[in-house]
Amino acid sequence: MKEMDADVLVVGGGMAAGWAAISAAKTGASVIVVDKGFMGTSGVTAPAGPNHWWVPPDPAQREAAIRRRLETAFGLADSKWMERIIDITWRSIPELDPYYPFSGDGKGGLFRSGLRGPEYVRALRRYATDLGVHVLDHHPALELLGRQDGSVGGAAGYDRLGGVSWHARAGAVVLATGGCGFRSGLIGSYSNTGDGYLMGVEAGAELSGMEFCISYSISPAWLSTRTLPYTGARYYDAAGAEIDVPAGVSRMREHLLVLADAFRAGPVYADLREAPKALPDVVRQIQPATVAAFERRGLDMFRDRFEVKLFGEGTIRGTGGLRIVDTGCATSVRGLFAAGDAATREHIAGATSGGGAQNAAWALSSGVLAGQAAAALARHEGKRAADEGLAPLGQAGLRPLAGMRPVDQKALQQTAGEEILDLDKALRRRATGLEASGRRLEGAWQEVSGHLVGKSLDAVAARETAAMVATARWCNEAALARTESRGMHVREDFPHISPLQAHRQMVGGLDRAWIRPDVAPQRQTKGHPG
Amino acid sequence: MIEDIFPERCTGCNDCVTVCPDHVLDPGAAGAPPVIARVAQCQTCFLCELYCAHDAIYVAVEGAGTGTTLHHPTPLIGRLRHDYGWDGSTDDPLRAFWQLGPLLREGLEISAARHTRRQATALSEAATGQEGDEALSSRALGTTPKDPAA
Ligand SMILES: Cc1cc2nc3c(=O)[nH]c(=O)nc-3n(C[C@H](O)[C@H](O)[C@H](O)COP(=O)(O)OP(=O)(O)OC[C@H]3O[C@@H](n4cnc5c(N)ncnc54)[C@H](O)[C@@H]3O)c2cc1C
Ligand code: SF4
Ligand code: SF4
């Protein structure tokens, strides 16, 4: 057993974790980062190349940007939050100058709004390390540790390269474990199994916005890639007849409905011959991995027609996650903070996906805010007694309620993924279908929470299975309870937006999942910008 | 999925073991190449290949769909690291990166314009009752007729 101690423990290794660690360390706090994978390649930030919400500090421009985004948030976002994250994003990215090879923007300036994933997370890692942050790769967290007063005082996990368990005591913990893609194959999401949601709920936190998990991206059928080359694609069915697919950011649902119909009928093919003229010459420089996906199968992506698939993104480009209760990204549990896709993004995206700009700006800024607030709390509380008892809070997959017995984890993971990501289920939600999914997921949860146990390295997989099933169950419950259509959540049996449900919705619970409307006003954290 | 670690290039530094986000690799015996121990966990992100300074890894692209899996074709060894500019071949690897947004939007505009054109054609055909056989049969298949502008 490896024992560790820090003011702030950051769980995760993507952009939210990176920014949280940096901002905490800047205040002088001692910071440990524990990542399931390698901070630099793990998570969805690394293989992607996130573009951030990027608006210069001109009041008129910012106001207009916020107004535009409020229009598609369907009443669930908050202009104050938007203002804050735009500002933090604008001020933070230039801090990476010594670590990231920023290049031109084609207009004589520097291009700063978009950063390529591998270079971005590498830069965050170097910056954090220079500030004294201790980064531990391949140290998945398995569970949180609770103090007697109900607050969170650390986490425990497994060092999978060292083959030993670890135990970390901390003044505050930031969960930056990403969203849950239910192992759909979405690029970078293999490790994003919703672990933070499960750990947070076990500690007493709530989730919010889990019904908003309907997001997909198109890619070649054999490998999820970034989607840049495909926006101009023409689509064909197996007989070679063209499929007329609506396009445009505001037509996402129609786009998905037409494709879903086509996939039900058989394989769908894309043709990139009408892609923007300048694309073939630069795509290799912008996204080398996208080119490799074709080149390594002997295909010319701009000439050959190729089979495509929609990859589910779950809560990654959905908007749900751990509920935060103040402007420092605290959860309702003292000592526990959430950032990035692990947290709800409703404050800035509401009921529409924040993918494309908002989510990255959120991951950055919520990381900055959570890191600062966690460090402030750790400082305020002082060092707790080194022998203060910390109780392990993990349940499903670690401490089963009934007797342990072999459990078919593959099948359970598949159930979780299917019930949430299946195109027909997701796009055509109605009570009967959601109730049937609910029964299946409840059965899966009973199996997991009752009987699944993993030890050492196997504990990592067991917790991933438990987290995916738990997350699917919360998403489904939330979708069933929101009896209206709002943003990406569309109920065929309640096709209209209801003024009575113009609030966020909390979901939580382990043995029994529960739902509550979230109508409490947000607290302002003292000492925070904005 | 990761396919090969070439023993003649590999120095046994084990960087790839650390760098793989999904714990696919185990260290090999002292100085020997790492072992591909859990290939089912490989998400084909190419990042081990990007980080291997000796171009000793090839990640193949498998799975169902169009094309055939090429097995470590010589011209592709080291290609990805070169394309990323991590092989020292350029000091401005991200010079084209700003074009991402504009090209993405241009693609969307192309598709949106095409869709509008087709809808307009379908409407005018319906209004004049001039739908041909091709339109009828493809409608029955749940698709729309060929774009007359194509
Ligand atoms: C293909 C794609 C393209 C995108 N493009 C854009 C874009 O252009 N603009 C935009 O705004 N948004 C975009 N998004 C969304 C954006 O990338 C994410 O919102 C953002 O990267 C989230 O960062 P994160 O740090 O929260 O999560 P991630 O980068 O996913 O990091 C999660 C981290 O948690 C770690 N982890 C998980 N479980 C554990 C555990 N139990 N213990 C320890 N560590 C754990 C993982 O290893 C990983 O390091 C895109 C998403 C995808 C998938
Ligand atoms: S990083 Fe490359 S050289 Fe080092 S062990 Fe891996 S394959 Fe061998
Ligand atoms: S391609 Fe990615 S997941 Fe597969 S072995 Fe390499 S780094 Fe690991």
CSV table of C-alpha atoms in Angstrom, one decimal, chain A residues 214-511:
chain,number,residue,atom,x,y,z
A,214,ILE,CA,-28.1,12.5,-26.8
A,215,SER,CA,-25.1,13.2,-29.0
A,216,TYR,CA,-23.4,11.3,-31.7
A,217,SER,CA,-20.6,11.8,-34.2
A,218,ILE,CA,-20.1,10.3,-37.6
A,219,SER,CA,-16.9,8.4,-38.5
A,220,PRO,CA,-15.8,5.6,-40.7
A,221,ALA,CA,-17.5,2.5,-39.5
A,222,TRP,CA,-14.2,0.9,-38.3
A,223,LEU,CA,-12.8,3.8,-36.3
A,224,SER,CA,-14.0,6.9,-34.6
A,225,THR,CA,-12.0,10.0,-35.7
A,226,ARG,CA,-12.4,13.7,-35.5
A,227,THR,CA,-15.3,14.8,-37.7
A,228,LEU,CA,-13.8,17.7,-39.7
A,229,PRO,CA,-13.6,16.0,-43.1
A,230,TYR,CA,-17.1,14.7,-43.0
A,231,THR,CA,-19.2,17.8,-42.7
A,232,GLY,CA,-19.5,18.2,-46.5
A,233,ALA,CA,-20.1,14.5,-47.1
A,234,ARG,CA,-22.8,13.0,-49.3
A,235,TYR,CA,-24.4,9.8,-48.0
A,236,TYR,CA,-25.5,6.7,-49.9
A,237,ASP,CA,-27.3,3.5,-49.1
A,238,ALA,CA,-26.1,0.0,-50.0
A,239,ALA,CA,-27.9,0.2,-53.4
A,240,GLY,CA,-26.0,3.4,-54.2
A,241,ALA,CA,-29.1,5.7,-53.9
A,242,GLU,CA,-28.2,9.0,-52.3
A,243,ILE,CA,-29.7,9.9,-48.9
A,244,ASP,CA,-30.7,13.5,-48.4
A,245,VAL,CA,-29.3,14.3,-44.9
A,246,PRO,CA,-30.2,17.7,-43.4
A,247,ALA,CA,-27.1,19.6,-42.3
A,248,GLY,CA,-26.3,22.4,-39.9
A,249,VAL,CA,-25.7,22.9,-36.3
A,250,SER,CA,-29.3,23.8,-35.6
A,251,ARG,CA,-30.6,20.8,-37.5
A,252,MET,CA,-28.8,18.2,-35.4
A,253,ARG,CA,-31.9,16.2,-34.5
A,254,GLU,CA,-33.2,16.0,-38.1
A,255,HIS,CA,-29.7,15.0,-39.2
A,256,LEU,CA,-29.6,12.2,-36.7
A,257,LEU,CA,-33.2,11.1,-37.5
A,258,VAL,CA,-32.5,10.7,-41.2
A,259,LEU,CA,-29.3,8.8,-40.5
A,260,ALA,CA,-31.0,6.6,-37.9
A,261,ASP,CA,-33.6,5.6,-40.5
A,262,ALA,CA,-30.9,4.9,-43.0
A,263,PHE,CA,-28.9,2.7,-40.6
A,264,ARG,CA,-32.0,0.7,-39.7
A,265,ALA,CA,-32.3,-0.1,-43.4
A,266,GLY,CA,-28.7,-1.2,-43.9
A,267,PRO,CA,-25.1,0.1,-44.2
A,268,VAL,CA,-24.6,3.8,-45.0
A,269,TYR,CA,-21.7,5.1,-47.1
A,270,ALA,CA,-20.1,8.5,-47.2
A,271,ASP,CA,-18.4,10.2,-50.2
A,272,LEU,CA,-16.1,13.2,-49.6
A,273,ARG,CA,-15.6,14.3,-53.2
A,274,GLU,CA,-17.5,17.5,-52.4
A,275,ALA,CA,-15.5,18.3,-49.3
A,276,PRO,CA,-14.0,21.9,-49.2
A,277,LYS,CA,-11.4,22.3,-51.9
A,278,ALA,CA,-8.6,23.2,-49.5
A,279,LEU,CA,-9.2,20.3,-47.2
A,280,PRO,CA,-7.2,17.5,-48.9
A,281,ASP,CA,-4.0,19.5,-48.8
A,282,VAL,CA,-4.1,20.3,-45.1
A,283,VAL,CA,-6.0,17.6,-43.3
A,284,ARG,CA,-2.9,15.5,-42.8
A,285,GLN,CA,-1.2,18.5,-41.0
A,286,ILE,CA,-4.3,19.3,-38.9
A,287,GLN,CA,-5.4,15.8,-37.9
A,288,PRO,CA,-2.8,13.1,-38.9
A,289,ALA,CA,-4.8,10.4,-37.1
A,290,THR,CA,-7.8,10.9,-39.3
A,291,VAL,CA,-5.8,10.3,-42.4
A,292,ALA,CA,-4.2,7.2,-40.8
A,293,ALA,CA,-7.7,5.8,-40.3
A,294,PHE,CA,-8.0,5.6,-44.1
A,295,GLU,CA,-4.5,5.2,-45.3
A,296,ARG,CA,-3.9,2.2,-43.1
A,297,ARG,CA,-6.7,0.4,-44.9
A,298,GLY,CA,-5.5,1.3,-48.4
A,299,LEU,CA,-8.2,3.9,-48.9
A,300,ASP,CA,-8.1,7.4,-50.4
A,301,MET,CA,-10.5,9.3,-48.2
A,302,PHE,CA,-11.4,11.9,-50.8
A,303,ARG,CA,-12.0,9.4,-53.6
A,304,ASP,CA,-13.3,6.1,-52.1
A,305,ARG,CA,-16.8,5.7,-50.9
A,306,PHE,CA,-16.6,4.3,-47.3
A,307,GLU,CA,-19.0,2.8,-44.8
A,308,VAL,CA,-19.8,5.1,-41.8
A,309,LYS,CA,-21.2,4.7,-38.3
A,310,LEU,CA,-22.6,7.0,-35.6
A,311,PHE,CA,-20.6,6.8,-32.4
A,312,GLY,CA,-22.5,7.6,-29.2
A,313,GLU,CA,-21.0,10.3,-27.0
A,314,GLY,CA,-23.3,9.9,-24.0
A,315,THR,CA,-22.5,12.6,-21.4
A,316,ILE,CA,-19.3,13.5,-23.1
A,317,ARG,CA,-20.9,15.8,-25.6
A,318,GLY,CA,-24.2,15.7,-23.7
A,319,THR,CA,-24.4,18.2,-20.8
A,320,GLY,CA,-25.1,16.2,-17.6
A,321,GLY,CA,-22.8,15.4,-14.8
A,322,LEU,CA,-22.1,16.1,-11.1
A,323,ARG,CA,-24.2,18.9,-9.8
A,324,ILE,CA,-22.3,21.9,-8.6
A,325,VAL,CA,-23.7,24.2,-6.0
A,326,ASP,CA,-21.5,27.3,-6.1
A,327,THR,CA,-19.2,29.4,-8.3
A,328,GLY,CA,-16.2,27.4,-7.1
A,329,CYS,CA,-17.5,24.2,-8.7
A,330,ALA,CA,-18.1,22.6,-5.3
A,331,THR,CA,-20.5,19.7,-5.1
A,332,SER,CA,-23.0,19.5,-2.3
A,333,VAL,CA,-20.4,17.4,-0.4
A,334,ARG,CA,-17.8,19.4,1.6
A,335,GLY,CA,-14.3,18.8,0.3
A,336,LEU,CA,-15.5,17.5,-3.1
A,337,PHE,CA,-15.3,19.5,-6.3
A,338,ALA,CA,-16.1,18.7,-10.0
A,339,ALA,CA,-14.7,20.0,-13.2
A,340,GLY,CA,-15.0,19.4,-17.0
A,341,ASP,CA,-17.2,16.7,-18.4
A,342,ALA,CA,-17.4,15.1,-14.9
A,343,ALA,CA,-19.6,18.1,-13.9
A,344,THR,CA,-22.9,19.3,-15.4
A,345,ARG,CA,-22.4,21.8,-18.2
A,346,GLU,CA,-25.9,23.0,-18.1
A,347,HIS,CA,-24.8,26.4,-16.6
A,348,ILE,CA,-23.2,27.3,-20.0
A,349,ALA,CA,-24.9,24.9,-22.5
A,350,GLY,CA,-28.3,24.2,-21.0
A,351,ALA,CA,-30.2,21.5,-22.9
A,352,THR,CA,-28.0,21.7,-26.0
A,353,SER,CA,-24.6,20.1,-26.5
A,354,GLY,CA,-21.7,22.3,-25.6
A,355,GLY,CA,-19.4,20.4,-28.0
A,356,GLY,CA,-17.6,22.6,-30.5
A,357,ALA,CA,-16.6,25.4,-28.1
A,358,GLN,CA,-18.5,25.6,-24.8
A,359,ASN,CA,-17.4,22.3,-23.4
A,360,ALA,CA,-13.7,23.0,-23.8
A,361,ALA,CA,-14.1,26.4,-22.3
A,362,TRP,CA,-16.0,24.9,-19.5
A,363,ALA,CA,-13.4,22.1,-18.9
A,364,LEU,CA,-10.7,24.8,-18.7
A,365,SER,CA,-12.6,27.3,-16.5
A,366,SER,CA,-14.3,24.9,-14.3
A,367,GLY,CA,-10.9,23.3,-13.7
A,368,VAL,CA,-9.4,26.7,-12.9
A,369,LEU,CA,-12.3,27.5,-10.5
A,370,ALA,CA,-12.4,24.1,-8.8
A,371,GLY,CA,-8.6,24.1,-8.4
A,372,GLN,CA,-8.6,27.5,-6.7
A,373,ALA,CA,-11.6,26.7,-4.5
A,374,ALA,CA,-10.2,23.3,-3.5
A,375,ALA,CA,-6.9,24.9,-2.5
A,376,ALA,CA,-8.7,27.6,-0.6
A,377,LEU,CA,-10.8,25.1,1.3
A,378,ALA,CA,-7.7,23.0,2.1
A,379,ARG,CA,-5.9,26.1,3.4
A,380,HIS,CA,-8.9,27.1,5.4
A,381,GLU,CA,-9.3,23.7,7.0
A,382,GLY,CA,-5.6,23.4,7.8
A,383,LYS,CA,-4.0,20.0,7.9
A,384,ARG,CA,-6.3,17.5,9.4
A,385,ALA,CA,-4.8,15.1,12.0
A,386,ALA,CA,-2.8,12.5,10.1
A,387,ASP,CA,-4.5,9.7,11.9
A,388,GLU,CA,-8.1,11.1,11.4
A,389,GLY,CA,-10.1,8.1,10.4
A,390,LEU,CA,-11.0,8.0,6.7
A,391,ALA,CA,-13.7,5.6,5.7
A,392,PRO,CA,-13.7,4.0,2.2
A,393,LEU,CA,-17.0,5.0,0.4
A,394,GLY,CA,-17.0,2.6,-2.6
A,395,GLN,CA,-19.7,0.0,-3.0
A,396,ALA,CA,-20.6,-1.6,-6.3
A,397,GLY,CA,-17.7,-3.6,-7.7
A,398,LEU,CA,-15.8,-3.4,-4.4
A,399,ARG,CA,-18.1,-4.3,-1.6
A,400,PRO,CA,-21.2,-6.2,-2.9
A,401,LEU,CA,-24.4,-6.1,-0.9
A,402,ALA,CA,-25.3,-9.7,-1.4
A,403,GLY,CA,-22.8,-12.5,-1.9
A,404,MET,CA,-20.0,-12.3,-4.5
A,405,ARG,CA,-20.4,-14.5,-7.6
A,406,PRO,CA,-19.1,-14.4,-11.1
A,407,VAL,CA,-20.7,-11.6,-13.1
A,408,ASP,CA,-20.7,-11.3,-16.9
A,409,GLN,CA,-19.3,-7.8,-17.1
A,410,LYS,CA,-19.2,-7.6,-20.9
A,411,ALA,CA,-22.9,-8.3,-21.1
A,412,LEU,CA,-23.7,-5.7,-18.4
A,413,GLN,CA,-21.6,-3.0,-20.1
A,414,GLN,CA,-23.3,-3.8,-23.3
A,415,THR,CA,-26.7,-3.4,-21.7
A,416,ALA,CA,-25.7,0.0,-20.3
A,417,GLY,CA,-24.5,1.2,-23.7
A,418,GLU,CA,-27.5,-0.1,-25.7
A,419,GLU,CA,-30.2,1.3,-23.4
A,420,ILE,CA,-28.7,4.8,-23.6
A,421,LEU,CA,-27.0,5.0,-27.0
A,422,ASP,CA,-29.3,2.9,-29.3
A,423,LEU,CA,-30.4,5.5,-31.9
A,424,ASP,CA,-34.0,4.6,-31.8
A,425,LYS,CA,-34.2,4.5,-28.1
A,426,ALA,CA,-32.4,7.8,-27.7
A,427,LEU,CA,-34.1,9.8,-30.5
A,428,ARG,CA,-37.6,8.4,-29.9
A,429,ARG,CA,-38.0,8.5,-26.2
A,430,ARG,CA,-41.4,7.6,-24.8
A,431,ALA,CA,-42.6,6.3,-21.4
A,432,THR,CA,-43.1,2.7,-22.5
A,433,GLY,CA,-39.6,2.4,-23.9
A,434,LEU,CA,-37.9,4.2,-21.1
A,435,GLU,CA,-39.7,2.0,-18.6
A,436,ALA,CA,-38.6,-1.1,-20.4
A,437,SER,CA,-35.0,0.2,-20.4
A,438,GLY,CA,-35.4,1.1,-16.7
A,439,ARG,CA,-36.3,-2.5,-15.9
A,440,ARG,CA,-33.3,-3.9,-17.8
A,441,LEU,CA,-30.9,-1.4,-16.2
A,442,GLU,CA,-32.4,-2.0,-12.7
A,443,GLY,CA,-31.7,-5.7,-13.2
A,444,ALA,CA,-28.1,-4.9,-14.4
A,445,TRP,CA,-27.6,-2.7,-11.3
A,446,GLN,CA,-28.8,-5.4,-8.9
A,447,GLU,CA,-26.4,-7.8,-10.5
A,448,VAL,CA,-23.5,-5.3,-10.2
A,449,SER,CA,-24.2,-3.9,-6.8
A,450,GLY,CA,-25.2,-7.3,-5.4
A,451,HIS,CA,-22.5,-9.5,-6.6
A,452,LEU,CA,-19.6,-7.9,-8.6
A,453,VAL,CA,-16.2,-7.8,-6.9
A,454,GLY,CA,-12.8,-7.1,-8.3
A,455,LYS,CA,-9.5,-7.2,-6.5
A,456,SER,CA,-6.2,-5.4,-7.4
A,457,LEU,CA,-6.1,-4.7,-11.2
A,458,ASP,CA,-9.5,-6.4,-11.6
A,459,ALA,CA,-11.0,-3.8,-9.3
A,460,VAL,CA,-10.4,-1.2,-12.0
A,461,ALA,CA,-12.5,-3.0,-14.5
A,462,ALA,CA,-15.2,-3.9,-11.9
A,463,ARG,CA,-15.6,-0.2,-11.0
A,464,GLU,CA,-15.8,0.7,-14.7
A,465,THR,CA,-18.6,-1.8,-15.2
A,466,ALA,CA,-20.4,-0.5,-12.1
A,467,ALA,CA,-20.0,3.1,-13.1
A,468,MET,CA,-21.3,2.5,-16.6
A,469,VAL,CA,-24.4,0.7,-15.4
A,470,ALA,CA,-25.0,3.3,-12.7
A,471,THR,CA,-24.6,6.1,-15.2
A,472,ALA,CA,-27.0,4.5,-17.7
A,473,ARG,CA,-29.6,4.0,-14.9
A,474,TRP,CA,-29.4,7.7,-13.9
A,475,CYS,CA,-29.6,8.9,-17.5
A,476,ASN,CA,-32.6,6.8,-18.1
A,477,GLU,CA,-34.4,7.8,-14.8
A,478,ALA,CA,-33.8,11.4,-15.7
A,479,ALA,CA,-35.1,11.0,-19.2
A,480,LEU,CA,-38.3,9.3,-17.9
A,481,ALA,CA,-38.9,12.0,-15.3
A,482,ARG,CA,-38.6,14.9,-17.7
A,483,THR,CA,-42.1,14.7,-19.2
A,484,GLU,CA,-41.5,17.4,-21.9
A,485,SER,CA,-39.2,18.0,-24.8
A,486,ARG,CA,-36.3,20.4,-24.2
A,487,GLY,CA,-33.2,20.8,-26.3
A,488,MET,CA,-31.6,17.4,-27.2
A,489,HIS,CA,-34.1,15.6,-24.9
A,490,VAL,CA,-37.1,14.8,-27.0
A,491,ARG,CA,-40.0,12.8,-25.8
A,492,GLU,CA,-42.4,11.6,-28.5
A,493,ASP,CA,-45.1,11.3,-25.9
A,494,PHE,CA,-44.5,14.9,-24.7
A,495,PRO,CA,-43.5,16.7,-27.8
A,496,HIS,CA,-43.6,20.3,-26.3
A,497,ILE,CA,-41.5,22.3,-24.0
A,498,SER,CA,-43.3,22.8,-20.7
A,499,PRO,CA,-43.0,26.1,-18.8
A,500,LEU,CA,-43.5,24.1,-15.6
A,501,GLN,CA,-40.2,22.2,-16.2
A,502,ALA,CA,-37.9,25.1,-16.9
A,503,HIS,CA,-35.5,24.1,-14.3
A,504,ARG,CA,-32.6,21.7,-13.9
A,505,GLN,CA,-33.3,18.2,-12.6
A,506,MET,CA,-31.2,16.4,-10.0
A,507,VAL,CA,-30.8,12.6,-10.0
A,508,GLY,CA,-28.9,10.4,-7.6
A,509,GLY,CA,-29.2,7.4,-5.3
A,510,LEU,CA,-27.7,4.0,-5.3
A,511,ASP,CA,-30.1,1.4,-4.0
